[in-house]
CSV table of C-alpha atoms and ligand atoms in Angstrom, one decimal:
chain,number,residue,atom,x,y,z
A,1140,MET,CA,0.0,0.0,0.0
A,1141,SER,CA,1.5,3.4,-1.0
A,1142,LYS,CA,1.5,6.1,1.7
A,1143,ILE,CA,-0.6,9.2,1.5
A,1144,LYS,CA,1.3,12.2,0.4
A,1145,MET,CA,1.2,15.6,2.1
A,1146,LYS,CA,1.9,19.0,0.5
A,1147,ASN,CA,2.8,21.3,3.3
A,1148,PRO,CA,4.1,20.4,6.8
A,1149,LEU,CA,2.3,21.0,10.0
A,1150,VAL,CA,3.9,22.1,13.3
A,1151,GLU,CA,4.4,19.3,15.7
A,1152,MET,CA,5.0,20.2,19.3
A,1153,ASP,CA,6.2,17.3,21.5
A,1154,GLY,CA,5.6,17.3,25.2
A,1155,ASP,CA,6.1,15.6,28.5
A,1156,GLU,CA,5.7,12.4,30.6
A,1157,MET,CA,3.1,9.8,29.7
A,1158,THR,CA,1.7,11.9,26.8
A,1159,ARG,CA,5.2,12.1,25.3
A,1160,ILE,CA,5.3,8.3,25.3
A,1161,ILE,CA,1.8,8.0,23.8
A,1162,TRP,CA,2.7,10.7,21.2
A,1163,LYS,CA,5.4,8.5,19.7
A,1164,GLN,CA,3.2,5.3,19.9
A,1165,VAL,CA,0.3,7.1,18.1
A,1166,LYS,CA,2.7,8.2,15.4
A,1167,ASP,CA,4.5,4.9,15.0
A,1168,ILE,CA,1.4,2.7,15.1
A,1169,LEU,CA,-1.3,4.8,13.4
A,1170,ILE,CA,0.2,7.7,11.4
A,1171,THR,CA,3.6,7.0,9.8
A,1172,PRO,CA,2.7,3.5,8.4
A,1173,PHE,CA,-0.1,5.2,6.4
A,1174,VAL,CA,1.0,8.8,5.8
A,1175,ASP,CA,4.2,10.2,4.4
A,1176,LEU,CA,4.1,12.6,7.4
A,1177,LYS,CA,5.5,16.1,6.9
A,1178,THR,CA,6.0,18.0,10.2
A,1179,GLU,CA,8.3,20.6,11.5
A,1180,TYR,CA,9.2,19.2,14.9
A,1181,PHE,CA,9.5,21.4,18.0
A,1182,ASP,CA,10.4,19.7,21.3
A,1183,LEU,CA,8.4,21.4,24.0
A,1184,GLY,CA,9.4,18.9,26.6
A,1185,LEU,CA,10.3,20.7,29.8
A,1186,LYS,CA,14.0,19.8,29.6
A,1187,ASN,CA,14.3,21.5,26.2
A,1188,ARG,CA,12.2,24.5,27.2
A,1189,ASP,CA,14.7,25.0,30.0
A,1190,LEU,CA,17.7,24.5,27.7
A,1191,THR,CA,16.4,27.0,25.2
A,1192,ASN,CA,15.1,29.5,27.8
A,1193,ASP,CA,11.6,28.8,26.4
A,1194,GLN,CA,12.6,30.1,23.0
A,1195,ILE,CA,11.4,26.8,21.5
A,1196,THR,CA,7.8,27.6,22.6
A,1197,LEU,CA,7.9,31.0,21.0
A,1198,ASP,CA,9.4,29.5,17.8
A,1199,ALA,CA,6.7,26.9,17.6
A,1200,ALA,CA,3.9,29.4,18.1
A,1201,ILE,CA,5.4,31.8,15.5
A,1202,ARG,CA,5.8,28.9,13.0
A,1203,THR,CA,2.2,27.9,13.7
A,1204,ARG,CA,1.1,31.4,12.6
A,1205,GLU,CA,3.0,30.8,9.3
A,1206,LEU,CA,2.0,27.2,8.6
A,1207,GLY,CA,-1.5,27.6,9.8
A,1208,VAL,CA,-1.9,24.1,11.6
A,1209,ALA,CA,-0.2,22.6,14.6
A,1210,VAL,CA,-0.6,19.6,16.8
A,1211,LYS,CA,0.5,19.7,20.4
A,1212,CYS,CA,1.3,17.1,23.0
A,1213,ALA,CA,0.4,17.9,26.7
A,1214,THR,CA,3.2,19.7,28.5
A,1215,ILE,CA,4.2,20.3,32.2
A,1216,THR,CA,3.4,23.8,33.5
A,1217,PRO,CA,6.2,24.2,36.0
A,1218,ASN,CA,5.5,24.8,39.7
A,1219,ALA,CA,7.9,24.7,42.8
A,1220,GLN,CA,8.0,21.0,42.8
A,1221,ARG,CA,8.8,20.7,39.1
A,1222,MET,CA,11.6,23.4,39.5
A,1223,GLU,CA,13.3,20.9,41.9
A,1224,GLU,CA,12.4,17.8,39.9
A,1225,TYR,CA,13.9,19.1,36.7
A,1226,ARG,CA,16.4,21.5,38.2
A,1227,LEU,CA,15.0,24.4,36.2
A,1228,LYS,CA,16.7,27.7,35.6
A,1229,LYS,CA,13.3,29.5,35.9
A,1230,MET,CA,9.6,28.7,36.6
A,1231,TRP,CA,8.8,28.9,32.8
A,1232,LYS,CA,5.3,30.1,32.0
A,1233,SER,CA,2.6,27.7,30.8
A,1234,PRO,CA,3.3,26.8,27.1
A,1235,ASN,CA,-0.4,27.0,26.4
A,1236,GLY,CA,-0.6,30.5,27.8
A,1237,THR,CA,2.4,31.5,25.7
A,1238,ILE,CA,1.0,30.0,22.5
A,1239,ARG,CA,-2.5,31.5,23.2
A,1240,ALA,CA,-1.0,35.0,23.6
A,1241,ILE,CA,0.9,34.7,20.3
A,1242,LEU,CA,-2.1,33.3,18.3
A,1243,ASP,CA,-4.6,35.4,20.2
A,1244,GLY,CA,-6.9,32.4,20.0
A,1245,THR,CA,-10.0,30.9,21.5
A,1246,VAL,CA,-10.1,27.4,22.9
A,1247,PHE,CA,-12.8,25.0,21.7
A,1248,ARG,CA,-13.4,21.8,23.7
A,1249,THR,CA,-15.5,18.9,22.4
A,1250,PRO,CA,-16.2,15.6,24.1
A,1251,ILE,CA,-15.7,12.4,22.0
A,1252,LEU,CA,-19.0,10.6,22.2
A,1253,VAL,CA,-19.4,6.8,21.7
A,1254,ASP,CA,-22.7,5.0,21.7
A,1255,CYS,CA,-21.7,2.7,24.5
A,1256,ILE,CA,-21.0,5.5,26.9
A,1257,GLN,CA,-24.2,7.4,27.8
A,1258,PRO,CA,-23.7,11.0,28.8
A,1259,PHE,CA,-25.2,11.7,32.2
A,1260,VAL,CA,-27.6,14.1,30.5
A,1261,SER,CA,-29.8,11.6,28.7
A,1262,THR,CA,-31.0,14.0,25.9
A,1263,TRP,CA,-27.5,14.7,24.6
A,1264,ARG,CA,-27.1,12.8,21.3
A,1265,GLN,CA,-24.4,15.0,19.8
A,1266,PRO,CA,-21.4,16.6,21.4
A,1267,ILE,CA,-21.6,20.1,22.8
A,1268,THR,CA,-18.6,22.2,22.1
A,1269,ILE,CA,-17.6,24.9,24.5
A,1270,ALA,CA,-15.8,28.0,23.3
A,1271,ARG,CA,-14.0,29.7,26.2
A,1272,HIS,CA,-12.8,33.2,25.9
A,1273,ALA,CA,-9.3,32.8,27.2
A,1274,TYR,CA,-8.5,36.4,28.1
A,1275,GLY,CA,-9.2,38.8,31.0
A,1276,ASP,CA,-12.1,39.1,33.5
A,1277,ILE,CA,-11.4,37.6,36.9
A,1278,TYR,CA,-8.3,35.7,35.5
A,1279,SER,CA,-6.4,38.9,35.3
A,1280,GLY,CA,-8.4,40.7,38.0
A,1281,SER,CA,-7.0,42.8,40.9
A,1282,GLU,CA,-8.4,42.0,44.3
A,1283,MET,CA,-8.4,43.6,47.7
A,1284,LEU,CA,-9.4,42.6,51.2
A,1285,ILE,CA,-11.2,45.5,52.8
A,1286,GLU,CA,-10.5,45.8,56.5
A,1287,GLU,CA,-12.0,49.0,57.7
A,1288,PRO,CA,-14.7,51.5,56.7
A,1289,CYS,CA,-13.8,53.2,53.4
A,1290,THR,CA,-15.1,54.3,50.1
A,1291,ALA,CA,-14.2,52.2,47.1
A,1292,GLU,CA,-14.0,53.9,43.7
A,1293,LEU,CA,-13.1,53.1,40.1
A,1294,VAL,CA,-10.5,55.7,39.0
A,1295,LEU,CA,-9.4,56.2,35.4
A,1296,THR,CA,-6.3,58.3,34.7
A,1297,ARG,CA,-6.1,59.6,31.1
A,1298,PRO,CA,-2.7,60.4,29.4
A,1299,ASP,CA,-3.2,64.1,30.0
A,1300,GLY,CA,-3.5,63.4,33.8
A,1301,SER,CA,-7.3,64.1,34.0
A,1302,VAL,CA,-9.3,61.5,35.9
A,1303,ARG,CA,-12.7,60.0,35.9
A,1304,ARG,CA,-14.1,58.4,39.1
A,1305,GLN,CA,-17.1,56.3,40.0
A,1306,GLN,CA,-18.1,55.0,43.4
A,1307,ILE,CA,-18.3,51.3,43.8
A,1308,HIS,CA,-19.3,50.9,47.4
A,1309,GLN,CA,-19.3,52.7,50.7
A,1310,PHE,CA,-17.8,50.1,53.2
A,1311,ASN,CA,-19.0,50.4,56.8
A,1312,GLY,CA,-16.9,47.4,57.8
A,1313,PRO,CA,-14.7,44.6,56.3
A,1314,GLY,CA,-15.4,43.1,52.9
A,1315,VAL,CA,-13.8,42.3,49.6
A,1316,LEU,CA,-13.3,44.1,46.3
A,1317,LEU,CA,-12.4,43.1,42.7
A,1318,GLY,CA,-11.4,45.0,39.7
A,1319,MET,CA,-11.4,43.4,36.2
A,1320,HIS,CA,-11.2,44.3,32.6
A,1321,ASN,CA,-11.5,43.1,29.0
A,1322,THR,CA,-10.6,44.8,25.7
A,1323,ASP,CA,-12.6,45.3,22.5
A,1324,GLN,CA,-9.8,43.9,20.5
A,1325,SER,CA,-9.8,40.6,22.5
A,1326,ILE,CA,-13.6,40.3,22.4
A,1327,ILE,CA,-13.7,41.0,18.6
A,1328,GLY,CA,-11.1,38.2,18.2
A,1329,PHE,CA,-13.1,35.9,20.3
A,1330,ALA,CA,-16.3,36.6,18.3
A,1331,ARG,CA,-14.6,36.1,15.0
A,1332,SER,CA,-13.0,32.8,16.1
A,1333,CYS,CA,-16.5,31.6,17.3
A,1334,PHE,CA,-18.3,32.5,14.1
A,1335,LYS,CA,-15.6,30.9,12.0
A,1336,TYR,CA,-15.6,27.7,14.1
A,1337,ALA,CA,-19.4,27.4,13.9
A,1338,LEU,CA,-19.1,27.5,10.1
A,1339,ASP,CA,-16.4,24.9,10.3
A,1340,LEU,CA,-18.6,22.6,12.4
A,1341,GLY,CA,-21.8,23.5,10.6
A,1342,GLN,CA,-23.4,23.9,13.9
A,1343,ASP,CA,-25.5,26.7,15.5
A,1344,LEU,CA,-23.6,29.1,17.7
A,1345,TRP,CA,-25.0,30.1,21.1
A,1346,PHE,CA,-23.5,32.9,23.1
A,1347,SER,CA,-24.4,33.8,26.7
A,1348,THR,CA,-23.5,36.4,29.2
A,1349,LYS,CA,-25.3,38.2,32.1
A,1350,ASP,CA,-26.0,41.4,30.4
A,1351,THR,CA,-29.2,42.1,32.3
A,1352,ILE,CA,-27.1,42.6,35.5
A,1353,SER,CA,-23.8,43.7,33.9
A,1354,LYS,CA,-25.4,46.4,31.8
A,1355,THR,CA,-22.1,47.8,30.5
A,1356,TYR,CA,-19.5,45.1,30.8
A,1357,ASP,CA,-21.4,42.0,29.6
A,1358,HIS,CA,-23.5,44.2,27.3
A,1359,ARG,CA,-20.3,45.1,25.5
A,1360,PHE,CA,-19.7,41.5,24.7
A,1361,LYS,CA,-23.2,41.1,23.5
A,1362,ASP,CA,-23.0,44.2,21.2
A,1363,ILE,CA,-19.7,43.2,19.7
A,1364,PHE,CA,-20.9,39.7,18.9
A,1365,ALA,CA,-24.0,41.2,17.3
A,1366,GLU,CA,-22.0,43.7,15.2
A,1367,ILE,CA,-19.4,41.2,14.0
A,1368,PHE,CA,-22.1,38.8,13.1
A,1369,ALA,CA,-24.1,41.4,11.1
A,1370,GLN,CA,-21.1,42.8,9.3
A,1371,GLU,CA,-19.1,39.7,8.5
A,1372,PHE,CA,-20.9,36.4,9.0
A,1373,GLN,CA,-24.7,36.7,8.6
A,1374,GLU,CA,-24.6,35.7,4.9
A,1375,ASP,CA,-22.3,32.7,5.4
A,1376,PHE,CA,-24.5,31.5,8.3
A,1377,LYS,CA,-27.5,31.7,6.1
A,1378,LYS,CA,-25.8,29.8,3.3
A,1379,ALA,CA,-24.6,27.1,5.8
A,1380,GLY,CA,-28.2,26.8,7.3
A,1381,ILE,CA,-27.0,27.6,10.8
A,1382,THR,CA,-28.0,30.3,13.3
A,1383,TYR,CA,-26.5,32.6,15.8
A,1384,PHE,CA,-28.4,32.8,19.0
A,1385,TYR,CA,-27.8,35.1,22.0
A,1386,THR,CA,-29.3,34.4,25.4
A,1387,LEU,CA,-28.7,35.0,29.2
A,1388,ILE,CA,-26.2,32.5,30.8
A,1389,ASP,CA,-28.9,31.1,33.1
A,1390,ASP,CA,-31.3,30.6,30.2
A,1391,ALA,CA,-28.5,29.0,28.2
A,1392,VAL,CA,-27.7,26.5,31.0
A,1393,ALA,CA,-31.4,25.5,31.2
A,1394,ARG,CA,-31.7,25.1,27.4
A,1395,VAL,CA,-28.4,23.2,27.1
A,1396,MET,CA,-29.7,20.6,29.6
A,1397,ARG,CA,-32.8,20.0,27.5
A,1398,SER,CA,-31.1,20.2,24.1
A,1399,SER,CA,-30.0,17.2,22.0
A,1400,GLY,CA,-26.4,18.7,21.7
A,1401,GLY,CA,-24.7,19.4,18.5
A,1402,ILE,CA,-24.2,23.1,19.3
A,1403,LEU,CA,-21.3,25.4,19.8
A,1404,TRP,CA,-21.7,27.4,23.1
A,1405,ALA,CA,-19.5,30.5,23.4
A,1406,CYS,CA,-18.8,31.5,27.0
A,1407,LYS,CA,-17.0,34.2,28.8
A,1408,ASN,CA,-13.7,33.2,30.5
A,1409,TYR,CA,-15.2,32.0,33.9
A,1410,ASP,CA,-18.3,30.5,32.4
A,1411,GLY,CA,-16.3,28.6,29.9
A,1412,ASP,CA,-13.9,27.3,32.6
A,1413,VAL,CA,-16.8,25.9,34.6
A,1414,MET,CA,-19.0,24.7,31.8
A,1415,SER,CA,-16.2,22.8,30.0
A,1416,ASP,CA,-15.6,20.8,33.1
A,1417,MET,CA,-19.3,20.2,33.4
A,1418,VAL,CA,-19.6,19.0,29.8
A,1419,ALA,CA,-16.5,16.8,30.2
A,1420,ALA,CA,-17.7,15.2,33.4
A,1421,ALA,CA,-21.2,14.7,32.0
A,1422,CYS,CA,-19.7,12.9,29.0
A,1423,GLY,CA,-17.6,10.5,31.1
A,1424,SER,CA,-13.9,11.3,31.1
A,1425,LEU,CA,-11.3,14.1,30.5
A,1426,ALA,CA,-9.4,11.5,28.5
A,1427,MET,CA,-12.3,11.7,25.9
A,1428,MET,CA,-12.2,15.5,25.4
A,1429,THR,CA,-10.5,17.2,22.5
A,1430,SER,CA,-9.3,20.8,22.4
A,1431,VAL,CA,-8.4,23.2,19.6
A,1432,LEU,CA,-7.1,26.7,19.7
A,1433,VAL,CA,-8.3,28.8,16.8
A,1434,SER,CA,-7.0,32.3,16.1
A,1435,PRO,CA,-9.2,35.1,14.7
A,1436,ASP,CA,-7.4,34.8,11.4
A,1437,GLY,CA,-7.9,31.1,11.1
A,1438,LYS,CA,-4.8,29.3,12.5
A,1439,TYR,CA,-5.4,26.0,14.3
A,1440,GLU,CA,-3.6,24.3,17.1
A,1441,TYR,CA,-5.0,20.9,18.1
A,1442,GLU,CA,-4.3,19.1,21.4
A,1443,ALA,CA,-5.8,16.9,24.1
A,1444,ALA,CA,-7.7,18.6,26.9
A,1445,HIS,CA,-5.9,16.5,29.6
A,1446,GLY,CA,-2.5,16.9,31.1
A,1447,THR,CA,0.6,14.7,31.0
A,1448,VAL,CA,-0.9,12.0,33.2
A,1449,THR,CA,2.0,12.0,35.7
A,1450,ARG,CA,0.8,9.2,37.9
A,1451,HIS,CA,0.7,6.8,34.9
A,1452,TYR,CA,4.2,7.9,33.8
A,1453,TYR,CA,5.8,7.0,37.1
A,1454,ARG,CA,4.2,3.5,36.8
A,1455,TYR,CA,5.5,3.3,33.2
A,1456,LEU,CA,9.0,4.3,34.4
A,1457,LYS,CA,8.9,1.4,36.9
A,1458,GLY,CA,8.3,-0.9,33.9
A,1459,GLU,CA,4.6,-1.5,34.7
A,1460,SER,CA,2.2,-1.7,31.8
A,1461,THR,CA,-0.1,1.4,31.6
A,1462,SER,CA,-3.6,1.7,30.3
A,1463,THR,CA,-3.6,5.4,29.5
A,1464,ASN,CA,-6.3,6.5,27.1
A,1465,PRO,CA,-4.8,7.8,23.9
A,1466,MET,CA,-8.1,9.0,22.3
A,1467,ALA,CA,-7.7,12.7,22.9
A,1468,THR,CA,-4.1,12.7,21.6
A,1469,LEU,CA,-5.2,10.6,18.6
A,1470,PHE,CA,-8.0,13.1,17.9
A,1471,ALA,CA,-5.5,16.0,18.1
A,1472,TRP,CA,-3.6,14.3,15.3
A,1473,THR,CA,-6.6,13.5,13.2
A,1474,GLY,CA,-7.9,17.1,13.7
A,1475,ALA,CA,-4.6,18.6,12.5
A,1476,LEU,CA,-4.3,16.2,9.6
A,1477,ARG,CA,-7.9,16.9,8.4
A,1478,LYS,CA,-7.3,20.7,8.7
A,1479,ARG,CA,-4.0,20.4,6.7
A,1480,ALA,CA,-5.9,18.3,4.1
A,1481,GLU,CA,-8.6,21.0,3.9
A,1482,MET,CA,-6.2,23.8,3.5
A,1483,ASP,CA,-4.1,21.9,0.9
A,1484,ASP,CA,-7.0,20.3,-0.8
A,1485,LEU,CA,-5.9,16.7,-0.2
A,1486,ALA,CA,-9.0,14.5,-0.2
A,1487,ASP,CA,-7.2,11.3,0.6
A,1488,LEU,CA,-5.6,12.7,3.7
A,1489,ALA,CA,-9.0,14.0,4.9
A,1490,LEU,CA,-10.5,10.6,4.3
A,1491,PHE,CA,-7.6,9.0,6.2
A,1492,ALA,CA,-8.3,11.2,9.2
A,1493,ASP,CA,-12.0,10.3,9.1
A,1494,ARG,CA,-11.3,6.6,8.8
A,1495,LEU,CA,-8.7,6.7,11.7
A,1496,GLN,CA,-11.3,8.4,14.0
A,1497,ALA,CA,-14.0,6.0,13.0
A,1498,ALA,CA,-11.7,3.0,13.6
A,1499,SER,CA,-10.8,4.2,17.1
A,1500,LEU,CA,-14.5,4.6,17.9
A,1501,ALA,CA,-15.3,1.2,16.5
A,1502,VAL,CA,-12.7,-0.4,18.8
A,1503,ILE,CA,-14.3,1.1,21.8
A,1504,GLU,CA,-17.8,0.1,20.6
A,1505,ALA,CA,-16.4,-3.4,20.3
A,1506,GLY,CA,-15.6,-3.3,24.0
A,1507,VAL,CA,-11.8,-2.9,23.8
A,1508,VAL,CA,-11.0,-0.1,26.1
A,1509,THR,CA,-8.4,1.5,28.4
A,1510,GLY,CA,-8.8,1.4,32.1
A,1511,ASP,CA,-10.4,4.8,32.6
A,1512,LEU,CA,-13.4,3.7,30.5
A,1513,LYS,CA,-13.9,0.3,32.2
A,1514,ASN,CA,-16.8,1.3,34.4
A,1515,LEU,CA,-18.3,3.7,31.9
A,1516,VAL,CA,-19.0,1.5,28.9
A,1517,ARG,CA,-22.4,-0.2,28.8
A,1518,LEU,CA,-21.4,-3.5,27.1
A,1519,ARG,CA,-21.6,-7.0,28.1
A,1520,ASP,CA,-18.1,-8.0,27.1
A,1521,VAL,CA,-15.4,-5.5,28.0
A,1522,ARG,CA,-11.7,-6.1,27.6
A,1523,VAL,CA,-9.3,-3.7,29.3
A,1524,VAL,CA,-6.1,-3.4,27.4
A,1525,ASP,CA,-2.9,-1.3,27.7
A,1526,THR,CA,-2.3,1.7,25.5
A,1527,VAL,CA,-0.2,-0.1,22.9
A,1528,ASP,CA,-2.7,-3.0,22.5
A,1529,PHE,CA,-5.5,-0.4,22.1
A,1530,LEU,CA,-3.6,1.4,19.4
A,1531,GLU,CA,-2.8,-1.9,17.7
A,1532,ALA,CA,-6.5,-2.8,17.7
A,1533,VAL,CA,-7.2,0.5,16.0
A,1534,ALA,CA,-4.5,-0.1,13.4
A,1535,ALA,CA,-6.0,-3.6,12.7
A,1536,CYS,CA,-9.5,-2.1,12.3
A,1537,LEU,CA,-8.2,0.6,10.0
A,1538,THR,CA,-6.3,-1.9,7.8
A,1539,ARG,CA,-9.4,-4.2,7.7
A,1540,ASP,CA,-11.6,-1.2,6.7
A,1541,ALA,CA,-9.1,-0.2,3.9
A,1542,GLN,CA,-9.2,-3.7,2.5
A,1543,SER,CA,-12.9,-4.2,2.6
B,3011,NAP,P1,-3.9,15.1,34.0
B,3011,NAP,O1,-2.6,14.8,33.5
B,3011,NAP,O2,-5.0,15.5,33.1
B,3011,NAP,O3,-4.3,13.9,34.9
B,3011,NAP,C1,-5.3,13.9,35.9
B,3011,NAP,C2,-5.8,12.5,36.1
B,3011,NAP,O4,-6.9,12.3,35.2
B,3011,NAP,C3,-4.8,11.4,35.9
B,3011,NAP,O5,-4.1,11.1,37.1
B,3011,NAP,C4,-5.7,10.3,35.5
B,3011,NAP,O6,-6.4,9.7,36.6
B,3011,NAP,C5,-6.8,11.0,34.7
B,3011,NAP,N1,-6.4,11.1,33.2
B,3011,NAP,C6,-6.1,12.2,32.5
B,3011,NAP,N2,-5.8,11.9,31.3
B,3011,NAP,C7,-6.0,10.6,31.1
B,3011,NAP,C8,-5.8,9.6,30.1
B,3011,NAP,N3,-5.5,10.1,28.8
B,3011,NAP,N4,-6.1,8.3,30.3
B,3011,NAP,C9,-6.4,7.9,31.5
B,3011,NAP,N5,-6.6,8.7,32.6
B,3011,NAP,C10,-6.4,10.0,32.4
B,3011,NAP,O7,-3.8,16.4,35.1
B,3011,NAP,P2,-2.8,16.7,36.3
B,3011,NAP,O8,-2.4,15.4,37.0
B,3011,NAP,O9,-3.5,17.7,37.0
B,3011,NAP,O10,-1.5,17.4,35.6
B,3011,NAP,C11,-0.3,16.6,35.2
B,3011,NAP,C12,0.6,17.6,34.5
B,3011,NAP,O11,0.0,18.0,33.3
B,3011,NAP,C13,0.9,18.9,35.2
B,3011,NAP,O12,2.3,19.1,35.2
B,3011,NAP,C14,0.2,20.0,34.5
B,3011,NAP,O13,1.0,21.2,34.5
B,3011,NAP,C15,0.1,19.4,33.1
B,3011,NAP,N6,-1.1,19.8,32.3
B,3011,NAP,C16,-0.9,20.1,31.0
B,3011,NAP,C17,-2.0,20.5,30.2
B,3011,NAP,C18,-1.7,20.8,28.8
B,3011,NAP,O14,-0.6,20.7,28.3
B,3011,NAP,N7,-2.7,21.1,28.0
B,3011,NAP,C19,-3.3,20.5,30.8
B,3011,NAP,C20,-3.5,20.2,32.1
B,3011,NAP,C21,-2.4,19.8,32.9
B,3011,NAP,P3,-5.8,8.4,37.4
B,3011,NAP,O15,-4.5,8.7,37.8
B,3011,NAP,O16,-6.8,8.2,38.5
B,3011,NAP,O17,-5.9,7.2,36.4
B,3012,MG,MG1,-11.8,24.4,34.9
């Protein structure tokens, strides 16, 4: 069988611990035997980030902007314990944060659904994708503990030194205070990424805030979305047969619970943080959640939603067999290959990505699963296998499909 050819390379960002091991296994067992893989490789493993003073992360992100598609392995975000473990020069920033800042993107998370795992919400037939605005609000807020009676104000200082003030609260005793912000530029980018991604998915876009209470702040989000939609996307949505729908966050929550899924739900930073965990948990497992960062100008970085699965890695290092679920990592690869295929007009590569995903789902439906899914699948015969055996079962299914 001749291998599928690629035109342009994609950016490949390697990572850490168990996911670094799975990364190579996925490539060796499921990608390179079938595809003449073209990637530009960037080693974002913590050792190499330290060695290059994190330049490697910047280089990978900048190259992603040029090539348009990247696939990323999970990486360690250093903390005090990692500083010691890896004897780091510095507590390097989260690679995902760095990449997000350079691509100015929005993160879209979608659960991988299989028939034999029922979401806890029984009406959900199709996955719900959460788009989380990944900039500002309480995540870059400024907070204060108030200890004595005082007047709290918002104070703006203009370049000419003139000020504008507005009272927040007259404290008669102790309390708490929070200041937060967002920028039009970031909200516009968020809106564009969401409209583009809805068109990509061919699914309705919902957007929710609390604009009845936050009449200026949240209302700005609502207005910007409405403007961008009217000016840039209304026609394309009509052509694609999809709709844009704005509603209050509490109404959205109630509607989502009664929906059959198959929607893209755009959320402000905090709402998206909470709701993506809710959707992941309701669908079974973090190991079955994909994630893609999309920039407002249409650059894509695919990854798994989970981390480096440290506990499994230490078992692996001791020589024990591990049953880590490679689905999210595999879907990161298929997502990136399909996007590369779309951009380069390569029908056989797109078909390969579809077939590989279908084969992996079929293996789970046949009852061959990794340990994390053991108690979730509703099948009479379930066989728990290790990661390599799972990937080999997918390869066998893929080869069988290709021959039939
Ligand atoms: P994690 O790696 O996602 O793992 C948390 C737990 O979830 C695991 O211990 C495991 O449970 C289960 N799990 C996650 N993925 C799984 C999979 N594919 N198959 C089976 N079980 C899976 O999160 P963490 O332990 O909080 O973080 C570990 C490291 O990852 C940290 O250094 C963190 O900085 C990094 N991280 C990176 C990213 C990223 O690059 N996008 C995201 C999050 C965290 P059991 O142990 O019970 O089996
Ligand atoms: Mg969260």
